[in-house]
């Protein structure tokens, strides 16, 4: 029975005990990787409606009178005046602008929910505790699990399951759950944040309403195509926000970085790169030679004998075959001699970050110099 299977694989004991030093296999062992036919499962996310158990993610709840101003001073997103029902993304950076955490932020009437991949939960929670000082806030782990619903038939499926289909970028409480709508992967997704004790029942309700069970492999494939890096897989200790262009802004994505706010750690790097420079590396999607041994996360991307990047998530996609996210040097995006071990790779043309115009600060500097 799908609900029973979801309850079995969604137990949080394994990844909570494993902690942040666990491998991706440890994190994924908490949920189903697939239900027997992963490529067919992924089709449901594209063509009708699929539901993915993402209960290995963990959720922090921040309450108290100062919750919005407190979070606004810490992260790259502007939330000090956010209205209840707002859903956005944010980054936590170090003093040099290196990415420490990526999170989804849901603003409710009297609290803020922050969910992160399991690799970043403990360190983010510790950081939030350390930065309280005089702020009137309380920080706890929220015992909530995330289920994601995607596909063209998601609206009617959610309604049939007794839930809701909010507008993009909005969240709505429904009973004991919170339902929110984000714009990626392609076509968007609706996350249902349920109490952990309600996970099996919520899963069953969605499946009975017509959603097909889809393993995490389907979600990961869509995430890679969406060029969305994840902590512990695609982000190294040197990564800065502009190296993931979808975090900055686009016409169809929720940006994780608000470019018109300051007063947060690492903001100087964000401003400098955006206004006068370019990121040294960029997140791209690699197409892999399926006849060779597939590379692993962390392997070096090579151009001849020179390392030009780092492999991230590797996964099979229903349309593209074997693909991966990678951080590569900007100058190497269009090279034709890229390899990872014995595997030939190439950057998918649609993911190449071509900057056609100089950044505004550089234009102003050139004017002053008479160029």
mmCIF file of C-alpha atoms in Angstrom:
data_model
loop_
_atom_site.group_PDB
_atom_site.id
_atom_site.type_symbol
_atom_site.label_atom_id
_atom_site.label_comp_id
_atom_site.label_asym_id
_atom_site.label_seq_id
_atom_site.Cartn_x
_atom_site.Cartn_y
_atom_site.Cartn_z
ATOM 1 C CA UNK A 1 0.000 0.000 0.000
ATOM 2 C CA UNK A 2 1.522 3.402 -0.995
ATOM 3 C CA UNK A 3 0.710 5.052 2.328
ATOM 4 C CA UNK A 4 2.360 2.286 4.316
ATOM 5 C CA UNK A 5 5.414 2.391 2.084
ATOM 6 C CA UNK A 6 5.693 6.119 2.529
ATOM 7 C CA UNK A 7 5.444 5.813 6.281
ATOM 8 C CA UNK A 8 8.167 3.153 6.338
ATOM 9 C CA UNK A 9 10.668 5.086 4.252
ATOM 10 C CA UNK A 10 9.856 8.437 5.838
ATOM 11 C CA UNK A 11 11.061 7.501 9.317
ATOM 12 C CA UNK A 12 13.462 10.255 10.420
ATOM 13 C CA UNK A 13 15.600 8.217 12.786
ATOM 14 C CA UNK A 14 18.239 7.264 10.236
ATOM 15 C CA UNK A 15 19.140 10.693 8.918
ATOM 16 C CA UNK A 16 18.778 12.420 12.275
ATOM 17 C CA UNK A 17 21.290 9.995 13.792
ATOM 18 C CA UNK A 18 23.608 10.199 10.792
ATOM 19 C CA UNK A 19 23.993 13.978 11.136
ATOM 20 C CA UNK A 20 25.671 16.339 8.704
ATOM 21 C CA UNK A 21 28.618 14.081 7.946
ATOM 22 C CA UNK A 22 26.367 11.430 6.427
ATOM 23 C CA UNK A 23 26.705 10.513 2.769
ATOM 24 C CA UNK A 24 23.926 11.229 0.305
ATOM 25 C CA UNK A 25 23.015 7.562 0.556
ATOM 26 C CA UNK A 26 22.401 8.022 4.281
ATOM 27 C CA UNK A 27 20.176 11.045 3.705
ATOM 28 C CA UNK A 28 18.196 9.373 0.917
ATOM 29 C CA UNK A 29 17.746 6.188 2.935
ATOM 30 C CA UNK A 30 15.117 8.048 4.943
ATOM 31 C CA UNK A 31 12.781 8.221 1.921
ATOM 32 C CA UNK A 32 12.027 6.085 -1.151
ATOM 33 C CA UNK A 33 14.477 6.572 -4.036
ATOM 34 C CA UNK A 34 11.894 5.062 -6.394
ATOM 35 C CA UNK A 35 8.896 2.704 -6.376
ATOM 36 C CA UNK A 36 10.080 0.269 -9.041
ATOM 37 C CA UNK A 37 10.084 2.220 -12.320
ATOM 38 C CA UNK A 38 11.779 5.594 -11.742
ATOM 39 C CA UNK A 39 11.718 6.920 -15.309
ATOM 40 C CA UNK A 40 8.002 6.210 -15.663
ATOM 41 C CA UNK A 41 7.459 7.796 -12.257
ATOM 42 C CA UNK A 42 9.173 10.968 -13.424
ATOM 43 C CA UNK A 43 6.747 11.190 -16.348
ATOM 44 C CA UNK A 44 3.934 11.690 -13.857
ATOM 45 C CA UNK A 45 5.619 14.892 -12.667
ATOM 46 C CA UNK A 46 5.670 16.140 -16.249
ATOM 47 C CA UNK A 47 2.424 14.837 -17.738
ATOM 48 C CA UNK A 48 -0.239 14.325 -15.051
ATOM 49 C CA UNK A 49 0.367 14.422 -11.284
ATOM 50 C CA UNK A 50 2.957 12.876 -9.002
ATOM 51 C CA UNK A 51 3.607 13.068 -5.273
ATOM 52 C CA UNK A 52 7.115 12.900 -3.779
ATOM 53 C CA UNK A 53 8.008 12.127 -0.175
ATOM 54 C CA UNK A 54 10.601 14.735 0.848
ATOM 55 C CA UNK A 55 10.291 14.147 4.573
ATOM 56 C CA UNK A 56 14.069 13.833 4.922
ATOM 57 C CA UNK A 57 14.141 17.635 4.830
ATOM 58 C CA UNK A 58 13.895 19.203 8.248
ATOM 59 C CA UNK A 59 11.983 22.272 9.362
ATOM 60 C CA UNK A 60 12.818 25.027 11.844
ATOM 61 C CA UNK A 61 10.095 27.189 13.354
ATOM 62 C CA UNK A 62 10.800 30.742 14.520
ATOM 63 C CA UNK A 63 8.230 32.536 16.668
ATOM 64 C CA UNK A 64 8.220 35.705 18.762
ATOM 65 C CA UNK A 65 7.602 39.405 18.206
ATOM 66 C CA UNK A 66 10.977 40.047 16.510
ATOM 67 C CA UNK A 67 10.983 37.003 14.203
ATOM 68 C CA UNK A 68 10.893 38.925 10.903
ATOM 69 C CA UNK A 69 13.431 41.626 11.762
ATOM 70 C CA UNK A 70 15.687 38.999 13.352
ATOM 71 C CA UNK A 71 15.711 36.830 10.209
ATOM 72 C CA UNK A 72 16.047 39.879 7.965
ATOM 73 C CA UNK A 73 19.385 40.776 9.559
ATOM 74 C CA UNK A 74 20.804 37.285 9.040
ATOM 75 C CA UNK A 75 19.906 36.161 5.531
ATOM 76 C CA UNK A 76 20.068 37.334 1.916
ATOM 77 C CA UNK A 77 16.287 37.705 1.565
ATOM 78 C CA UNK A 78 14.252 40.717 2.645
ATOM 79 C CA UNK A 79 11.550 39.499 5.021
ATOM 80 C CA UNK A 80 11.179 42.303 7.575
ATOM 81 C CA UNK A 81 7.929 43.473 5.969
ATOM 82 C CA UNK A 82 6.788 40.128 4.534
ATOM 83 C CA UNK A 83 3.075 39.445 4.828
ATOM 84 C CA UNK A 84 1.607 36.193 6.161
ATOM 85 C CA UNK A 85 1.261 33.739 3.319
ATOM 86 C CA UNK A 86 4.553 34.721 1.648
ATOM 87 C CA UNK A 87 6.879 31.962 0.416
ATOM 88 C CA UNK A 88 10.427 32.708 -0.685
ATOM 89 C CA UNK A 89 13.995 31.403 -0.553
ATOM 90 C CA UNK A 90 17.069 32.686 1.253
ATOM 91 C CA UNK A 91 20.778 32.056 1.730
ATOM 92 C CA UNK A 92 22.969 32.204 4.793
ATOM 93 C CA UNK A 93 26.451 33.415 3.855
ATOM 94 C CA UNK A 94 29.721 33.690 5.728
ATOM 95 C CA UNK A 95 31.663 36.944 6.016
ATOM 96 C CA UNK A 96 33.317 36.358 2.629
ATOM 97 C CA UNK A 97 30.031 35.681 0.866
ATOM 98 C CA UNK A 98 30.400 31.898 0.707
ATOM 99 C CA UNK A 99 27.137 29.954 0.864
ATOM 100 C CA UNK A 100 26.564 28.213 4.176
ATOM 101 C CA UNK A 101 22.881 27.297 3.838
ATOM 102 C CA UNK A 102 20.060 27.476 1.333
ATOM 103 C CA UNK A 103 16.518 27.448 2.691
ATOM 104 C CA UNK A 104 12.861 27.871 1.829
ATOM 105 C CA UNK A 105 11.077 30.384 4.035
ATOM 106 C CA UNK A 106 7.325 30.293 4.693
ATOM 107 C CA UNK A 107 5.783 33.260 6.502
ATOM 108 C CA UNK A 108 2.708 32.401 8.580
ATOM 109 C CA UNK A 109 0.484 34.521 10.804
ATOM 110 C CA UNK A 110 2.472 33.966 14.006
ATOM 111 C CA UNK A 111 5.570 32.014 12.937
ATOM 112 C CA UNK A 112 8.130 31.439 10.200
ATOM 113 C CA UNK A 113 8.930 27.961 8.891
ATOM 114 C CA UNK A 114 12.430 27.402 7.476
ATOM 115 C CA UNK A 115 13.184 24.102 5.761
ATOM 116 C CA UNK A 116 16.619 22.903 4.735
ATOM 117 C CA UNK A 117 18.270 19.793 3.353
ATOM 118 C CA UNK A 118 19.410 17.400 6.101
ATOM 119 C CA UNK A 119 23.079 18.246 5.564
ATOM 120 C CA UNK A 120 22.550 21.811 6.772
ATOM 121 C CA UNK A 121 19.968 21.461 9.505
ATOM 122 C CA UNK A 122 22.148 21.106 12.595
ATOM 123 C CA UNK A 123 24.554 23.913 11.692
ATOM 124 C CA UNK A 124 21.738 26.295 10.701
ATOM 125 C CA UNK A 125 19.873 25.627 13.934
ATOM 126 C CA UNK A 126 23.052 26.254 15.920
ATOM 127 C CA UNK A 127 23.697 29.493 14.021
ATOM 128 C CA UNK A 128 20.163 30.746 14.675
ATOM 129 C CA UNK A 129 20.566 30.075 18.411
ATOM 130 C CA UNK A 130 23.914 31.897 18.461
ATOM 131 C CA UNK A 131 22.499 35.016 16.784
ATOM 132 C CA UNK A 132 19.506 35.598 19.051
ATOM 133 C CA UNK A 133 21.198 38.125 21.389
ATOM 134 C CA UNK A 134 18.418 40.505 22.537
ATOM 135 C CA UNK A 135 15.818 39.551 19.891
ATOM 136 C CA UNK A 136 12.449 38.355 21.156
ATOM 137 C CA UNK A 137 12.340 35.034 19.318
ATOM 138 C CA UNK A 138 11.990 31.352 20.050
ATOM 139 C CA UNK A 139 13.579 28.728 17.805
ATOM 140 C CA UNK A 140 12.573 25.074 17.697
ATOM 141 C CA UNK A 141 12.548 22.157 15.295
ATOM 142 C CA UNK A 142 9.063 21.860 13.826
ATOM 143 C CA UNK A 143 7.940 18.254 13.626
ATOM 144 C CA UNK A 144 6.708 18.648 10.071
ATOM 145 C CA UNK A 145 7.261 16.558 6.961
ATOM 146 C CA UNK A 146 7.225 17.825 3.377
ATOM 147 C CA UNK A 147 5.308 16.184 0.532
ATOM 148 C CA UNK A 148 5.666 17.726 -2.950
ATOM 149 C CA UNK A 149 2.936 17.537 -5.587
ATOM 150 C CA UNK A 150 3.745 18.315 -9.227
ATOM 151 C CA UNK A 151 2.238 18.006 -12.665
ATOM 152 C CA UNK A 152 -0.514 19.527 -14.828
ATOM 153 C CA UNK A 153 -3.238 17.820 -12.789
ATOM 154 C CA UNK A 154 -1.887 18.998 -9.440
ATOM 155 C CA UNK A 155 -4.609 21.653 -8.862
ATOM 156 C CA UNK A 156 -7.591 19.280 -9.059
ATOM 157 C CA UNK A 157 -5.696 16.530 -7.226
ATOM 158 C CA UNK A 158 -4.937 18.785 -4.274
ATOM 159 C CA UNK A 159 -8.510 20.008 -4.070
ATOM 160 C CA UNK A 160 -9.824 16.430 -4.285
ATOM 161 C CA UNK A 161 -7.536 15.533 -1.360
ATOM 162 C CA UNK A 162 -9.103 18.296 0.733
ATOM 163 C CA UNK A 163 -6.138 20.649 0.416
ATOM 164 C CA UNK A 164 -5.666 23.844 -1.633
ATOM 165 C CA UNK A 165 -3.824 25.211 -4.665
ATOM 166 C CA UNK A 166 -2.409 28.631 -3.672
ATOM 167 C CA UNK A 167 -1.020 31.181 -6.092
ATOM 168 C CA UNK A 168 2.689 30.980 -6.886
ATOM 169 C CA UNK A 169 4.723 32.387 -4.015
ATOM 170 C CA UNK A 170 1.863 31.999 -1.545
ATOM 171 C CA UNK A 171 1.113 29.667 1.367
ATOM 172 C CA UNK A 172 -2.146 28.824 3.086
ATOM 173 C CA UNK A 173 -2.935 26.895 6.278
ATOM 174 C CA UNK A 174 -5.348 24.020 5.661
ATOM 175 C CA UNK A 175 -6.327 22.307 8.886
ATOM 176 C CA UNK A 176 -3.124 21.138 10.557
ATOM 177 C CA UNK A 177 -1.138 21.437 7.320
ATOM 178 C CA UNK A 178 0.457 24.286 5.391
ATOM 179 C CA UNK A 179 0.176 24.281 1.593
ATOM 180 C CA UNK A 180 2.556 26.447 -0.450
ATOM 181 C CA UNK A 181 3.239 26.977 -4.157
ATOM 182 C CA UNK A 182 6.735 27.517 -5.589
ATOM 183 C CA UNK A 183 7.626 28.199 -9.245
ATOM 184 C CA UNK A 184 10.150 25.432 -9.831
ATOM 185 C CA UNK A 185 10.705 22.784 -11.199
ATOM 186 C CA UNK A 186 9.150 23.549 -14.602
ATOM 187 C CA UNK A 187 5.437 24.058 -14.113
ATOM 188 C CA UNK A 188 5.882 24.676 -10.400
ATOM 189 C CA UNK A 189 5.230 22.514 -7.383
ATOM 190 C CA UNK A 190 3.016 22.548 -4.334
ATOM 191 C CA UNK A 191 4.547 21.497 -1.022
ATOM 192 C CA UNK A 192 2.320 20.180 1.731
ATOM 193 C CA UNK A 193 3.901 20.583 5.171
ATOM 194 C CA UNK A 194 2.122 18.095 7.413
ATOM 195 C CA UNK A 195 2.647 17.049 11.007
ATOM 196 C CA UNK A 196 4.959 14.052 10.982
ATOM 197 C CA UNK A 197 2.338 11.890 12.634
ATOM 198 C CA UNK A 198 -0.024 12.773 9.738
ATOM 199 C CA UNK A 199 2.418 11.872 6.952
ATOM 200 C CA UNK A 200 0.984 8.483 6.016
ATOM 201 C CA UNK A 201 -2.593 9.762 6.054
ATOM 202 C CA UNK A 202 -1.752 12.802 3.909
ATOM 203 C CA UNK A 203 0.132 10.588 1.446
ATOM 204 C CA UNK A 204 -2.811 8.194 1.172
ATOM 205 C CA UNK A 205 -5.234 11.070 0.609
ATOM 206 C CA UNK A 206 -3.167 12.425 -2.287
ATOM 207 C CA UNK A 207 -2.690 8.998 -3.872
ATOM 208 C CA UNK A 208 -6.402 8.232 -3.540
ATOM 209 C CA UNK A 209 -7.128 11.593 -5.193
ATOM 210 C CA UNK A 210 -5.067 10.565 -8.234
ATOM 211 C CA UNK A 211 -1.428 11.469 -7.536
ATOM 212 C CA UNK A 212 1.049 8.789 -8.600
ATOM 213 C CA UNK A 213 3.800 7.880 -6.081
ATOM 214 C CA UNK A 214 7.160 9.175 -7.331
ATOM 215 C CA UNK A 215 10.477 8.427 -5.659
ATOM 216 C CA UNK A 216 13.067 11.020 -4.776
ATOM 217 C CA UNK A 217 15.005 10.142 -7.941
ATOM 218 C CA UNK A 218 12.279 11.854 -9.989
ATOM 219 C CA UNK A 219 12.535 14.961 -7.828
ATOM 220 C CA UNK A 220 16.336 15.032 -8.090
ATOM 221 C CA UNK A 221 16.170 14.760 -11.882
ATOM 222 C CA UNK A 222 13.811 17.728 -12.069
ATOM 223 C CA UNK A 223 15.969 19.685 -9.621
ATOM 224 C CA UNK A 224 19.060 19.156 -11.761
ATOM 225 C CA UNK A 225 17.261 20.336 -14.915
ATOM 226 C CA UNK A 226 16.118 23.377 -12.914
ATOM 227 C CA UNK A 227 19.790 24.181 -12.084
ATOM 228 C CA UNK A 228 19.029 24.227 -8.360
ATOM 229 C CA UNK A 229 22.004 23.178 -6.208
ATOM 230 C CA UNK A 230 21.591 21.465 -2.851
ATOM 231 C CA UNK A 231 23.766 21.611 0.237
ATOM 232 C CA UNK A 232 25.986 18.577 0.727
ATOM 233 C CA UNK A 233 25.880 17.724 -2.975
ATOM 234 C CA UNK A 234 26.391 20.675 -5.302
ATOM 235 C CA UNK A 235 27.771 23.377 -3.032
ATOM 236 C CA UNK A 236 31.387 23.500 -1.921
ATOM 237 C CA UNK A 237 33.027 25.692 0.686
ATOM 238 C CA UNK A 238 33.953 28.386 -1.871
ATOM 239 C CA UNK A 239 30.607 28.816 -3.592
ATOM 240 C CA UNK A 240 29.148 32.326 -3.774
ATOM 241 C CA UNK A 241 25.514 33.105 -4.680
ATOM 242 C CA UNK A 242 26.129 34.302 -8.238
ATOM 243 C CA UNK A 243 27.594 30.922 -9.113
ATOM 244 C CA UNK A 244 24.000 29.643 -9.083
ATOM 245 C CA UNK A 245 22.293 32.193 -11.380
ATOM 246 C CA UNK A 246 18.789 30.940 -10.527
ATOM 247 C CA UNK A 247 19.340 32.114 -6.954
ATOM 248 C CA UNK A 248 19.734 35.701 -8.128
ATOM 249 C CA UNK A 249 16.687 36.379 -10.275
ATOM 250 C CA UNK A 250 14.809 35.256 -13.348
ATOM 251 C CA UNK A 251 11.396 35.701 -14.843
ATOM 252 C CA UNK A 252 10.131 32.359 -13.539
ATOM 253 C CA UNK A 253 12.092 31.703 -10.345
ATOM 254 C CA UNK A 254 11.877 32.891 -6.778
ATOM 255 C CA UNK A 255 15.195 34.582 -6.157
ATOM 256 C CA UNK A 256 17.038 33.651 -2.964
ATOM 257 C CA UNK A 257 18.990 36.921 -2.950
ATOM 258 C CA UNK A 258 17.355 40.329 -2.584
ATOM 259 C CA UNK A 259 19.670 42.724 -4.387
ATOM 260 C CA UNK A 260 18.349 45.902 -2.778
ATOM 261 C CA UNK A 261 18.833 45.083 0.882
ATOM 262 C CA UNK A 262 21.999 45.263 2.929
ATOM 263 C CA UNK A 263 23.055 44.611 6.497
ATOM 264 C CA UNK A 264 23.550 40.865 6.303
ATOM 265 C CA UNK A 265 26.713 38.836 6.483
ATOM 266 C CA UNK A 266 28.373 38.443 3.075
ATOM 267 C CA UNK A 267 26.371 41.236 1.447
ATOM 268 C CA UNK A 268 29.524 43.037 0.286
ATOM 269 C CA UNK A 269 30.524 40.102 -1.911
ATOM 270 C CA UNK A 270 27.042 39.869 -3.417
ATOM 271 C CA UNK A 271 27.001 43.582 -4.233
ATOM 272 C CA UNK A 272 30.523 43.623 -5.655
ATOM 273 C CA UNK A 273 30.011 40.654 -7.954
ATOM 274 C CA UNK A 274 26.618 41.865 -9.123
ATOM 275 C CA UNK A 275 27.711 45.427 -9.848
ATOM 276 C CA UNK A 276 31.289 45.244 -11.063
ATOM 277 C CA UNK A 277 32.239 41.641 -11.737
ATOM 278 C CA UNK A 278 31.233 38.141 -12.704
ATOM 279 C CA UNK A 279 31.321 34.950 -10.721
ATOM 280 C CA UNK A 280 34.426 32.828 -11.439
ATOM 281 C CA UNK A 281 32.319 29.666 -11.743
ATOM 282 C CA UNK A 282 28.758 28.834 -12.696
ATOM 283 C CA UNK A 283 26.303 26.012 -12.005
ATOM 284 C CA UNK A 284 25.536 24.103 -15.212
ATOM 285 C CA UNK A 285 23.847 20.887 -16.236
ATOM 286 C CA UNK A 286 26.159 18.273 -17.704
ATOM 287 C CA UNK A 287 25.092 15.608 -20.163
ATOM 288 C CA UNK A 288 27.025 12.411 -19.485
ATOM 289 C CA UNK A 289 28.203 9.594 -21.754
ATOM 290 C CA UNK A 290 25.921 6.782 -20.671
ATOM 291 C CA UNK A 291 28.231 4.090 -22.058
ATOM 292 C CA UNK A 292 30.972 4.921 -19.531
ATOM 293 C CA UNK A 293 31.138 4.486 -15.772
ATOM 294 C CA UNK A 294 29.192 7.398 -14.368
ATOM 295 C CA UNK A 295 31.105 9.817 -12.137
ATOM 296 C CA UNK A 296 30.350 10.536 -8.508
ATOM 297 C CA UNK A 297 29.578 13.665 -6.544
ATOM 298 C CA UNK A 298 32.798 15.496 -5.783
ATOM 299 C CA UNK A 299 34.744 14.208 -8.799
ATOM 300 C CA UNK A 300 36.787 16.747 -10.749
ATOM 301 C CA UNK A 301 35.648 17.995 -14.131
ATOM 302 C CA UNK A 302 38.718 18.041 -16.361
ATOM 303 C CA UNK A 303 39.673 19.884 -19.538
ATOM 304 C CA UNK A 304 42.647 17.865 -20.663
ATOM 305 C CA UNK A 305 44.892 17.670 -17.609
ATOM 306 C CA UNK A 306 43.456 20.757 -15.969
ATOM 307 C CA UNK A 307 40.670 20.711 -13.388
ATOM 308 C CA UNK A 308 37.930 23.155 -14.346
ATOM 309 C CA UNK A 309 35.087 22.162 -12.050
ATOM 310 C CA UNK A 310 33.421 19.873 -9.541
ATOM 311 C CA UNK A 311 30.659 17.304 -9.998
ATOM 312 C CA UNK A 312 27.491 17.600 -7.955
ATOM 313 C CA UNK A 313 24.277 15.573 -8.162
ATOM 314 C CA UNK A 314 24.342 12.704 -10.704
ATOM 315 C CA UNK A 315 20.992 11.219 -11.748
ATOM 316 C CA UNK A 316 19.117 9.546 -14.609
ATOM 317 C CA UNK A 317 16.514 11.714 -16.358
ATOM 318 C CA UNK A 318 13.566 10.364 -18.342
ATOM 319 C CA UNK A 319 14.338 12.641 -21.324
ATOM 320 C CA UNK A 320 18.037 13.472 -21.100
ATOM 321 C CA UNK A 321 19.451 10.196 -19.805
ATOM 322 C CA UNK A 322 22.352 10.534 -17.339
ATOM 323 C CA UNK A 323 22.821 14.149 -16.261
ATOM 324 C CA UNK A 324 24.505 16.040 -13.451
ATOM 325 C CA UNK A 325 24.887 19.419 -11.867
ATOM 326 C CA UNK A 326 28.415 20.787 -11.815
ATOM 327 C CA UNK A 327 30.250 23.923 -10.768
ATOM 328 C CA UNK A 328 32.596 24.790 -13.632
ATOM 329 C CA UNK A 329 34.834 27.708 -14.484
ATOM 330 C CA UNK A 330 32.937 30.265 -16.496
ATOM 331 C CA UNK A 331 35.547 30.088 -19.259
ATOM 332 C CA UNK A 332 35.080 26.303 -19.591
ATOM 333 C CA UNK A 333 31.333 26.226 -20.228
ATOM 334 C CA UNK A 334 31.605 25.789 -23.998
ATOM 335 C CA UNK A 335 34.669 23.562 -24.168
ATOM 336 C CA UNK A 336 34.287 20.321 -26.100
ATOM 337 C CA UNK A 337 36.965 18.282 -24.311
ATOM 338 C CA UNK A 338 35.457 17.939 -20.855
ATOM 339 C CA UNK A 339 35.745 14.640 -18.993
ATOM 340 C CA UNK A 340 35.142 13.257 -15.524
ATOM 341 C CA UNK A 341 37.285 10.179 -15.045
ATOM 342 C CA UNK A 342 36.643 7.980 -18.075
ATOM 343 C CA UNK A 343 33.299 9.641 -18.787
ATOM 344 C CA UNK A 344 32.992 12.269 -21.509
ATOM 345 C CA UNK A 345 30.692 15.128 -20.511
ATOM 346 C CA UNK A 346 29.344 18.266 -22.124
ATOM 347 C CA UNK A 347 27.548 21.309 -20.790
ATOM 348 C CA UNK A 348 23.926 21.378 -21.866
ATOM 349 C CA UNK A 349 23.633 24.468 -24.110
ATOM 350 C CA UNK A 350 20.471 25.675 -22.368
ATOM 351 C CA UNK A 351 22.341 25.913 -19.056
ATOM 352 C CA UNK A 352 25.271 28.004 -20.292
ATOM 353 C CA UNK A 353 25.357 31.353 -18.518
ATOM 354 C CA UNK A 354 26.094 33.869 -21.255
ATOM 355 C CA UNK A 355 26.387 37.415 -19.981
ATOM 356 C CA UNK A 356 25.694 39.710 -22.901
ATOM 357 C CA UNK A 357 26.026 43.027 -21.058
ATOM 358 C CA UNK A 358 28.551 44.470 -18.650
ATOM 359 C CA UNK A 359 27.334 44.825 -15.057
ATOM 360 C CA UNK A 360 26.068 48.332 -14.204
ATOM 361 C CA UNK A 361 28.988 49.198 -11.952
ATOM 362 C CA UNK A 362 31.471 48.297 -14.673
ATOM 363 C CA UNK A 363 29.594 50.454 -17.188
ATOM 364 C CA UNK A 364 29.761 53.418 -14.786
ATOM 365 C CA UNK A 365 33.489 52.888 -14.206
ATOM 366 C CA UNK A 366 34.135 52.775 -17.955
ATOM 367 C CA UNK A 367 32.265 56.040 -18.400
ATOM 368 C CA UNK A 368 34.408 57.722 -15.776
ATOM 369 C CA UNK A 369 37.500 56.466 -17.604
ATOM 370 C CA UNK A 370 36.180 57.729 -20.938
ATOM 371 C CA UNK A 371 35.758 54.266 -22.431
#
